[in-house]
PDB file of C-alpha atoms and ligand atoms in Angstrom:
ATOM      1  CA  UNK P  72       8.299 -14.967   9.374  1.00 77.00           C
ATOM      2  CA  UNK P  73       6.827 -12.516  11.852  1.00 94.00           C
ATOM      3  CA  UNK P  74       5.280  -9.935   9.468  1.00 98.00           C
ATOM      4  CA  UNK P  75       2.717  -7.536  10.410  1.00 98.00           C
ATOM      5  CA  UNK P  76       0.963  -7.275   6.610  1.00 98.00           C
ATOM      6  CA  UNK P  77       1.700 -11.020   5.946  1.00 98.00           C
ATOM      7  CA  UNK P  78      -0.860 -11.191   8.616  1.00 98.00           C
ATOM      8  CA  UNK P  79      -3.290  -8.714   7.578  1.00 98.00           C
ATOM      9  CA  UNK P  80      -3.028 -10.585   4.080  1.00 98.00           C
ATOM     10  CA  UNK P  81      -4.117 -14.173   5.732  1.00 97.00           C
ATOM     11  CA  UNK P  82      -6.650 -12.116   8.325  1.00 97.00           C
ATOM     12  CA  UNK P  83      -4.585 -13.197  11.204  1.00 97.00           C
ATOM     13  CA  UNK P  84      -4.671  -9.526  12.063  1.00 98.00           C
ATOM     14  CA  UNK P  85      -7.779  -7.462  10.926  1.00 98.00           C
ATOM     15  CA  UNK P  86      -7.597  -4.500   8.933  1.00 98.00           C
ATOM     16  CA  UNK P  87     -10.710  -2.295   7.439  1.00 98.00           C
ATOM     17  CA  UNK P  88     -10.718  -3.719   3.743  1.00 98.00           C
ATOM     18  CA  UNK P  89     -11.355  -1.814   0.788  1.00 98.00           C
ATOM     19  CA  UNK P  90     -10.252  -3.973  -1.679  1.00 98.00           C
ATOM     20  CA  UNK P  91      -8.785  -8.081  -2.080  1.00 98.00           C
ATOM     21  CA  UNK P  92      -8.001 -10.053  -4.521  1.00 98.00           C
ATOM     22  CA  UNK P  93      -6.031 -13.209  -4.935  1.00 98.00           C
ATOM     23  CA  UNK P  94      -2.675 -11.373  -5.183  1.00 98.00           C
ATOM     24  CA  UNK P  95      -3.706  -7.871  -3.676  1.00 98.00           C
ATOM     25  CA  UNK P  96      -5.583  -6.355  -0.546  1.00 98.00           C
ATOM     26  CA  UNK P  97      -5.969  -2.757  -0.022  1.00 98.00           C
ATOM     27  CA  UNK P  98      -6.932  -1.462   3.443  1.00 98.00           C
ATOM     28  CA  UNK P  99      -7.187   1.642   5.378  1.00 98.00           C
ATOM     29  CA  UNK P 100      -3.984   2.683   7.452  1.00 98.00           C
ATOM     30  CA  UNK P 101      -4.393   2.877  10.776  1.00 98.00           C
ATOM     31  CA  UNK P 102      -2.961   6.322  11.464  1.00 98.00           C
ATOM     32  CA  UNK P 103      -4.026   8.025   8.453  1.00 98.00           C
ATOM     33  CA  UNK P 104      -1.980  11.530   7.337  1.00 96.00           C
ATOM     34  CA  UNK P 105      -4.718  12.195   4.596  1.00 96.00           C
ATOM     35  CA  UNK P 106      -8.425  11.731   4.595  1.00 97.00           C
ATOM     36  CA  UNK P 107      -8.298   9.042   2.576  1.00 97.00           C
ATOM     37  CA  UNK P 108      -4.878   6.974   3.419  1.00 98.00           C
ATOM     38  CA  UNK P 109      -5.135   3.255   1.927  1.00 98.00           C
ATOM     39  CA  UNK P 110      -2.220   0.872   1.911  1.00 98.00           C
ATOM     40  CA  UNK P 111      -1.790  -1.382  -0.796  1.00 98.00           C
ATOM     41  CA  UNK P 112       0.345  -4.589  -0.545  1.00 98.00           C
ATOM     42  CA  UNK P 113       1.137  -7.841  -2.608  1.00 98.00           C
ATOM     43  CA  UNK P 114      -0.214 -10.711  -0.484  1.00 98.00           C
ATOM     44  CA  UNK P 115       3.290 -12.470  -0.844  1.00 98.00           C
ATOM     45  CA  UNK P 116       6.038 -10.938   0.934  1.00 98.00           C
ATOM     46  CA  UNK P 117       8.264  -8.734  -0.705  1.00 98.00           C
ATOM     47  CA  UNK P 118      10.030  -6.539   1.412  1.00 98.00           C
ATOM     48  CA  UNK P 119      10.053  -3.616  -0.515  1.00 98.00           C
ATOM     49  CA  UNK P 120      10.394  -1.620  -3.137  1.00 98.00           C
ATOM     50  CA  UNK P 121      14.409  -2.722  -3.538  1.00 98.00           C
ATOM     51  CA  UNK P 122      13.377  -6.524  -3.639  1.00 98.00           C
ATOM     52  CA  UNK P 123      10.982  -5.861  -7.045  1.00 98.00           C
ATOM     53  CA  UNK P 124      12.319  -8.121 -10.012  1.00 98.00           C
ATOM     54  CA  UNK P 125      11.440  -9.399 -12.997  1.00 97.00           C
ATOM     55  CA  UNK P 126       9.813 -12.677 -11.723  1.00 97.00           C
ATOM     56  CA  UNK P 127       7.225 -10.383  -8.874  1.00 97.00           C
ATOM     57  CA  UNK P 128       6.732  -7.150 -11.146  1.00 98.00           C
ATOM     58  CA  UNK P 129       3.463  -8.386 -11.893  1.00 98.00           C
ATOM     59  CA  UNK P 130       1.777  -7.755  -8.602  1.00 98.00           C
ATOM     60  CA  UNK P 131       2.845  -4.525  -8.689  1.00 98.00           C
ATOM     61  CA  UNK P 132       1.575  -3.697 -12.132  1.00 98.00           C
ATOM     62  CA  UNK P 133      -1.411  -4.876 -10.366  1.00 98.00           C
ATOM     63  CA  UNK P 134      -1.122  -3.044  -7.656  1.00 98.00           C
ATOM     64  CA  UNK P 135      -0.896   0.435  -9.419  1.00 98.00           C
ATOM     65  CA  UNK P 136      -4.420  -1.120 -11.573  1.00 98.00           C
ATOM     66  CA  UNK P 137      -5.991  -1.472  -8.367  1.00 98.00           C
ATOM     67  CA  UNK P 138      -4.905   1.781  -7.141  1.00 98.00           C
ATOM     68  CA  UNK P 139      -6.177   3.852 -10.042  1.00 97.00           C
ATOM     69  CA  UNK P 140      -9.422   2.441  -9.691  1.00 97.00           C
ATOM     70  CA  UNK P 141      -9.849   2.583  -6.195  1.00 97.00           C
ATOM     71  CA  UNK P 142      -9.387   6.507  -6.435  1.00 97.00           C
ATOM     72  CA  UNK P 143     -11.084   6.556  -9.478  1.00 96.00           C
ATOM     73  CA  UNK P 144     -14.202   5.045  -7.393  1.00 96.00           C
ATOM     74  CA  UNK P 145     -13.409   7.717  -4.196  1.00 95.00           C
ATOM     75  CA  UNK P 146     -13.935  10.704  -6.598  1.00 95.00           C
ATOM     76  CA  UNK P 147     -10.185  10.591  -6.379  1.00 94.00           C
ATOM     77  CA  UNK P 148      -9.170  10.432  -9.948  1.00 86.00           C
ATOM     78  CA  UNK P 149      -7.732  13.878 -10.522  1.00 86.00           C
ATOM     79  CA  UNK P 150      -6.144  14.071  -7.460  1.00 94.00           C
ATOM     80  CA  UNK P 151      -3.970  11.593  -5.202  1.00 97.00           C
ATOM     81  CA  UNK P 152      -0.689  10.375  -4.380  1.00 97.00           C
ATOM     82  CA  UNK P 153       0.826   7.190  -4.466  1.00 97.00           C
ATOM     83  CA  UNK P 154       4.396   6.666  -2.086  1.00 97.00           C
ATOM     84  CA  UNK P 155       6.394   4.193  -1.155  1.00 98.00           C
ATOM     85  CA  UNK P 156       8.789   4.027   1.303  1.00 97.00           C
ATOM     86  CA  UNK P 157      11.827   2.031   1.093  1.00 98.00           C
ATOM     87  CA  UNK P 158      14.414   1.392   3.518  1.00 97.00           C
ATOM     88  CA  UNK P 159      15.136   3.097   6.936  1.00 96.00           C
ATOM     89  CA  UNK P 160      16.036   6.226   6.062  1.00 95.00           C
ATOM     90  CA  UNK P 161      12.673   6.777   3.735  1.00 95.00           C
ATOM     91  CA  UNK P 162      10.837   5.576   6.850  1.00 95.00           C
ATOM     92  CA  UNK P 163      10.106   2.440   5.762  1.00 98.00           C
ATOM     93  CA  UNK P 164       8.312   1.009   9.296  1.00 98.00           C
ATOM     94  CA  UNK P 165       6.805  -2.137   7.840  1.00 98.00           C
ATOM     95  CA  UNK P 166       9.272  -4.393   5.754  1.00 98.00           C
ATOM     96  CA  UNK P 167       6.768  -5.397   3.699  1.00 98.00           C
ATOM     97  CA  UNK P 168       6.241  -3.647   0.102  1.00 98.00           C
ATOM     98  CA  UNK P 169       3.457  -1.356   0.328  1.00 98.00           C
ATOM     99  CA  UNK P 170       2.251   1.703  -1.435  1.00 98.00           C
ATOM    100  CA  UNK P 171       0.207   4.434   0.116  1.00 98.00           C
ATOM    101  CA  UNK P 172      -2.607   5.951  -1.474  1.00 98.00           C
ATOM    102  CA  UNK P 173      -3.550   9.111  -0.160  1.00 98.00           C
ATOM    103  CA  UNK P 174      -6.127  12.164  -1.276  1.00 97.00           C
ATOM    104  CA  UNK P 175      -8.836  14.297  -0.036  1.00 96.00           C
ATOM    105  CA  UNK P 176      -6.132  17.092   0.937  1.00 95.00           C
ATOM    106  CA  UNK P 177      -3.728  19.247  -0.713  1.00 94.00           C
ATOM    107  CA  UNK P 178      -0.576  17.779  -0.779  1.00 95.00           C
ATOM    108  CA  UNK P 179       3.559  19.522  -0.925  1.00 94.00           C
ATOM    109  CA  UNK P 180       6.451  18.670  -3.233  1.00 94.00           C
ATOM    110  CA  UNK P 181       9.067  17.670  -2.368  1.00 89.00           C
ATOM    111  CA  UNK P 182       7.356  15.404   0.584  1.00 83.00           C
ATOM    112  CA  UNK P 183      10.020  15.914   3.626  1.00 70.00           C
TER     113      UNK P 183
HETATM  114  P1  LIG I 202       5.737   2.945   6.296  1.00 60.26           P
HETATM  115  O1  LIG I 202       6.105   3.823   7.444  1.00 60.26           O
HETATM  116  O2  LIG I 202       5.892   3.585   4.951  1.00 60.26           O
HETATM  117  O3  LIG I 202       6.428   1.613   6.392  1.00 60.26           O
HETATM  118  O4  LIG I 202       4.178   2.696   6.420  1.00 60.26           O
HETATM  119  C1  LIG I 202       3.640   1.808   7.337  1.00 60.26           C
HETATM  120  C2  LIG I 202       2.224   2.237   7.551  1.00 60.26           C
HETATM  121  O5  LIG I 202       1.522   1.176   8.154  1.00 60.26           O
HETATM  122  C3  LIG I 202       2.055   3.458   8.464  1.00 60.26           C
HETATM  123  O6  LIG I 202       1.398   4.505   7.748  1.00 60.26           O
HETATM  124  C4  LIG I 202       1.199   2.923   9.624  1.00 60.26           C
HETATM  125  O7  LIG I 202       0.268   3.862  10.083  1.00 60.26           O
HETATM  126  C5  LIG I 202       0.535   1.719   9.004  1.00 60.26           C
HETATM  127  N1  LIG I 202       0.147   0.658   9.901  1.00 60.26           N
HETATM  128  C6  LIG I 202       0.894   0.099  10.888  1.00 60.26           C
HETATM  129  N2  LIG I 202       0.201  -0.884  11.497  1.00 60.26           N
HETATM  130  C7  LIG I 202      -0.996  -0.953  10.875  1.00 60.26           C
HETATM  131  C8  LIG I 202      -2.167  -1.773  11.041  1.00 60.26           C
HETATM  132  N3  LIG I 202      -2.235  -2.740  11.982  1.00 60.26           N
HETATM  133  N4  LIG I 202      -3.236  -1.541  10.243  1.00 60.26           N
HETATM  134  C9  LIG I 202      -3.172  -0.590   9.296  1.00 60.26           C
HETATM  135  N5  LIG I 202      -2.110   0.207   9.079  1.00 60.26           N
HETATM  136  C10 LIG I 202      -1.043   0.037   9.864  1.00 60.26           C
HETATM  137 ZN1  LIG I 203       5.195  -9.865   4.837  1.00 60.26          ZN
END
């Protein structure tokens, strides 16, 4: 499968890493829209957010542990946000589940 994060899971394609684990890696996107703009993603493919079940939940438990901390560390923990996109017309780019975890800015609701 020609997936862009199933290859910044295996390394194949680098990414700056701020956090891995067996099941998880958290890195910095590459065109950032907040100071701090991190991309979590199960290292198995799921596509996204529509393809979450039952048997692959756990990951993104996981993922959402991972996340907390990780802002928690930044000097984050009062204030971030956590999106997914899913499908084309949320902007989904990358068909491969990932959350974004953004802060350091103010931020509007509802997002466009
Ligand atoms: P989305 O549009 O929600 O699918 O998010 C995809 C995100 O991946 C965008 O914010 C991109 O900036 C980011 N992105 C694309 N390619 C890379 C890459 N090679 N390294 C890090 N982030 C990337
Ligand atoms: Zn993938």
């Amino acid at each position: 499968m020609d997936c862009l994060f199933c290859k910044i899971a295996t390394g194949e394609i680098p990414s700056t890493k701020v956090y891995e684990d067996d099941t998880v890696l958290a890195f910095n996107d590459i065109n950032p829209e907040a100071p701090v703009h991190i991309l979590l993603i199960p290292k198995q493919h799921i596509t996204s957010m529509a393809d979450i079940t039952e048997e692959n939940s756990a990951v993104v438990a996981h993922i959402f542990e991972v996340a907390a901390k990780i802002a928690a560390e930044k000097g984050f923990a009062d204030g971030f946000r956590v999106v997914s996109n899913c499908g084309d017309s949320a902007g989904q780019t990358v068909k491969h589940l990932h959350f974004h975890l953004m802060a350091g800015r103010d931020f509007g609701w509802p997002a466009g």
